[in-house]
């Protein structure tokens, strides 16, 4: 019974760690798939199993003391124990998945150990510490940074560094997730503008774009310059080129 109480206390700490996240952070976890339905099912299985086992242990203890053993008590206990095993397996798998998603070694090890009733108490201790590390990452902007990076990758942007030659031709590679029009291009700081862009209508994916600025002077060989592109929707993006005369 002492073991069950200890496991319940550890699991309660894990629940408290989850509750320390505010609503927005929980939504981020759920939207990124880090906490999903099976994770909550695992928690429910575990709480149900531990609660059932604790109750039955108390009932059996009372039955032994007062000699009021019920013929079905052992069956109920075994069913609750099976319920507990299933819950720990599901929860262990989900804890491991969260640890893998956030590269948290303690949580992964804890998840593996939680799947076994024999080692689950050690697993919950490791999972408790690992989950605390994951929550610290969340609160420090780990998830926000990841989502921001994904957002950048899904928007229009330059691939690599382009080139600019002495004839005023700039060659850049632009990625766009949807058809996009380039209206004009400007070499920032030099007031050199051009609307002679081939192609000026970009298709989804990577596009090799050539911008003709005409004769240019006053640029430093091997220096890098910023070319600002104005898009059809009025937005602008900045690209980088290396001047090689």
XYZ file of C-alpha atoms in Angstrom:
245
model
C 0.000 0.000 0.000
C 2.923 2.312 0.739
C 4.145 1.826 -2.843
C 0.747 2.783 -4.266
C 0.639 5.890 -2.088
C 4.115 6.911 -3.258
C 3.181 6.379 -6.921
C 0.020 8.408 -6.407
C 2.001 11.249 -4.801
C 4.493 11.315 -7.694
C 1.713 11.272 -10.281
C 0.008 14.121 -8.401
C 3.221 16.135 -8.763
C 3.196 15.448 -12.514
C -0.385 16.714 -12.651
C 0.643 19.810 -10.670
C 3.424 20.473 -13.204
C 0.857 20.353 -16.003
C -1.434 22.673 -14.070
C 1.443 25.160 -13.716
C 1.092 25.855 -17.436
C -1.373 28.569 -18.251
C -4.174 28.100 -20.780
C -2.187 29.498 -23.705
C 0.769 27.187 -23.052
C -1.512 24.130 -22.861
C -3.070 25.171 -26.189
C 0.396 25.430 -27.748
C 1.262 21.934 -26.513
C -1.982 20.519 -27.882
C -1.739 22.311 -31.241
C 1.833 21.103 -31.756
C 0.765 17.557 -30.883
C 3.024 17.337 -27.847
C 0.101 16.579 -25.562
C -2.736 14.704 -27.244
C -5.810 12.646 -26.386
C -3.859 9.461 -25.691
C -1.740 11.341 -23.135
C -4.862 12.386 -21.244
C -6.280 8.872 -21.603
C -3.081 7.585 -20.015
C -3.523 9.952 -17.082
C -7.133 8.853 -16.678
C -6.198 5.175 -16.806
C -3.457 5.705 -14.248
C -5.567 7.704 -11.809
C -8.406 5.219 -12.185
C -6.115 2.260 -11.632
C -4.269 3.727 -8.652
C -7.497 4.988 -7.128
C -9.151 1.619 -7.616
C -6.182 -0.252 -6.185
C -5.937 2.041 -3.173
C -9.621 1.612 -2.471
C -9.458 -2.155 -2.816
C -6.338 -2.413 -0.653
C -8.203 -0.542 2.076
C -11.288 -2.738 1.614
C -9.204 -5.929 1.745
C -7.414 -4.695 4.861
C -10.732 -4.001 6.552
C -12.058 -7.375 5.385
C -9.083 -9.175 6.900
C -9.389 -7.302 10.184
C -13.121 -7.861 10.536
C -13.184 -11.230 8.757
C -15.737 -9.974 6.239
C -13.973 -11.157 3.067
C -16.155 -10.787 -0.026
C -15.810 -13.570 -2.660
C -15.450 -11.044 -5.497
C -12.942 -8.719 -3.807
C -9.906 -10.453 -5.316
C -11.453 -10.306 -8.794
C -12.124 -6.583 -8.404
C -8.561 -6.066 -7.236
C -7.144 -7.923 -10.254
C -9.341 -5.917 -12.627
C -8.160 -2.673 -11.046
C -4.561 -3.869 -11.284
C -5.029 -4.652 -14.997
C -6.574 -1.210 -15.438
C -3.482 0.284 -13.775
C -1.080 -1.647 -16.045
C -2.866 -0.472 -19.205
C -2.834 3.114 -17.991
C 0.863 3.026 -17.135
C 1.744 1.571 -20.551
C -0.189 4.275 -22.407
C 1.125 7.034 -20.162
C 4.710 5.756 -20.434
C 4.549 5.742 -24.232
C 3.159 9.277 -24.292
C 5.734 10.552 -21.787
C 8.468 9.070 -23.968
C 6.967 10.763 -27.034
C 6.930 14.148 -25.307
C 10.531 13.636 -24.174
C 11.565 12.770 -27.716
C 9.743 15.788 -29.164
C 11.530 18.145 -26.769
C 14.828 16.223 -26.680
C 14.496 15.649 -22.936
C 16.456 12.549 -21.910
C 15.050 12.227 -18.387
C 11.484 12.232 -19.685
C 12.289 9.584 -22.306
C 13.929 7.307 -19.726
C 11.085 7.921 -17.318
C 8.522 7.063 -19.979
C 10.223 3.731 -20.679
C 10.331 2.822 -16.979
C 6.713 3.879 -16.410
C 5.493 1.205 -18.853
C 6.497 -1.490 -16.353
C 4.738 -1.816 -13.009
C 7.989 -3.020 -11.426
C 9.996 0.080 -12.408
C 7.181 2.621 -12.727
C 7.899 4.357 -9.425
C 11.441 5.178 -10.631
C 9.992 6.151 -13.996
C 7.598 8.641 -12.438
C 10.419 10.261 -10.483
C 12.441 10.734 -13.698
C 9.333 11.808 -15.635
C 8.513 14.379 -12.959
C 11.978 15.942 -13.265
C 11.959 15.709 -17.058
C 8.512 17.233 -17.366
C 9.690 20.121 -15.215
C 12.523 20.714 -17.697
C 10.079 20.628 -20.624
C 7.788 23.141 -18.939
C 10.790 25.386 -18.291
C 11.564 25.247 -22.017
C 7.969 26.167 -22.803
C 7.998 29.141 -20.468
C 11.337 30.314 -21.858
C 9.913 30.462 -25.388
C 11.050 27.087 -26.750
C 7.738 26.360 -28.434
C 7.222 29.941 -29.577
C 10.637 29.928 -31.230
C 9.916 26.622 -32.950
C 6.578 27.828 -34.275
C 8.146 31.099 -35.441
C 10.839 29.213 -37.350
C 8.194 27.015 -38.978
C 6.218 30.134 -39.904
C 9.278 31.683 -41.570
C 9.895 28.518 -43.543
C 6.302 28.567 -44.826
C 6.458 32.219 -46.002
C 8.156 33.804 -49.002
C 11.919 34.118 -48.477
C 15.301 33.963 -50.190
C 17.234 30.720 -50.527
C 20.951 31.210 -49.918
C 22.843 34.339 -51.037
C 22.430 35.796 -54.502
C 24.946 37.436 -56.815
C 25.235 40.792 -58.579
C 27.558 41.360 -61.557
C 29.056 44.420 -63.250
C 26.308 44.401 -65.883
C 23.743 45.136 -63.199
C 22.226 41.649 -63.237
C 21.223 40.220 -59.894
C 20.508 36.502 -59.578
C 18.580 35.286 -56.550
C 16.497 32.263 -55.611
C 13.138 32.995 -54.013
C 10.868 30.464 -52.331
C 7.144 31.154 -52.198
C 4.326 28.900 -50.959
C 1.824 30.460 -53.371
C 1.813 32.428 -56.652
C 3.423 35.813 -56.020
C 4.191 38.877 -58.123
C 7.327 41.000 -57.737
C 6.571 44.610 -58.658
C 9.989 46.206 -58.203
C 13.461 45.756 -56.720
C 15.750 48.280 -55.054
C 19.400 48.123 -53.997
C 19.115 49.485 -50.471
C 21.299 52.523 -49.789
C 22.061 53.136 -53.471
C 18.663 54.368 -54.700
C 18.907 52.001 -57.671
C 15.452 50.708 -58.586
C 14.289 48.353 -61.327
C 11.048 46.791 -62.470
C 12.776 44.659 -65.127
C 12.446 41.336 -63.323
C 12.387 37.883 -64.929
C 10.167 36.189 -63.972
C 8.084 38.697 -62.088
C 5.323 36.150 -61.492
C 6.580 33.441 -59.150
C 5.184 29.926 -58.930
C 4.941 27.938 -55.672
C 8.358 26.542 -54.769
C 11.845 27.800 -55.585
C 12.188 30.391 -58.357
C 15.393 31.562 -60.055
C 14.913 35.305 -60.421
C 17.013 37.696 -62.487
C 16.801 41.435 -61.854
C 18.209 43.857 -64.449
C 19.373 47.120 -62.871
C 21.351 48.317 -65.914
C 24.759 49.948 -65.535
C 25.717 50.371 -61.910
C 28.646 52.193 -60.332
C 30.018 52.871 -56.898
C 29.753 49.307 -55.586
C 32.572 47.558 -53.726
C 33.766 44.233 -55.183
C 32.958 41.161 -53.038
C 30.809 43.266 -50.713
C 27.272 42.213 -49.864
C 24.241 44.364 -50.611
C 20.578 44.188 -49.725
C 17.975 44.138 -52.465
C 14.472 44.955 -51.283
C 11.679 43.370 -53.288
C 8.213 44.935 -53.369
C 5.485 42.358 -53.880
C 2.098 42.667 -55.513
C 0.306 42.816 -52.175
C 2.447 45.778 -51.087
C 4.638 43.774 -48.733
C 8.413 43.797 -49.036
C 11.124 41.235 -48.403
C 14.854 41.778 -48.210
C 17.365 39.624 -50.057
C 21.151 39.558 -49.939
C 23.548 39.496 -52.885
C 27.309 39.477 -53.232
C 28.737 41.920 -55.776
C 31.179 40.208 -58.111
C 32.153 42.517 -61.010
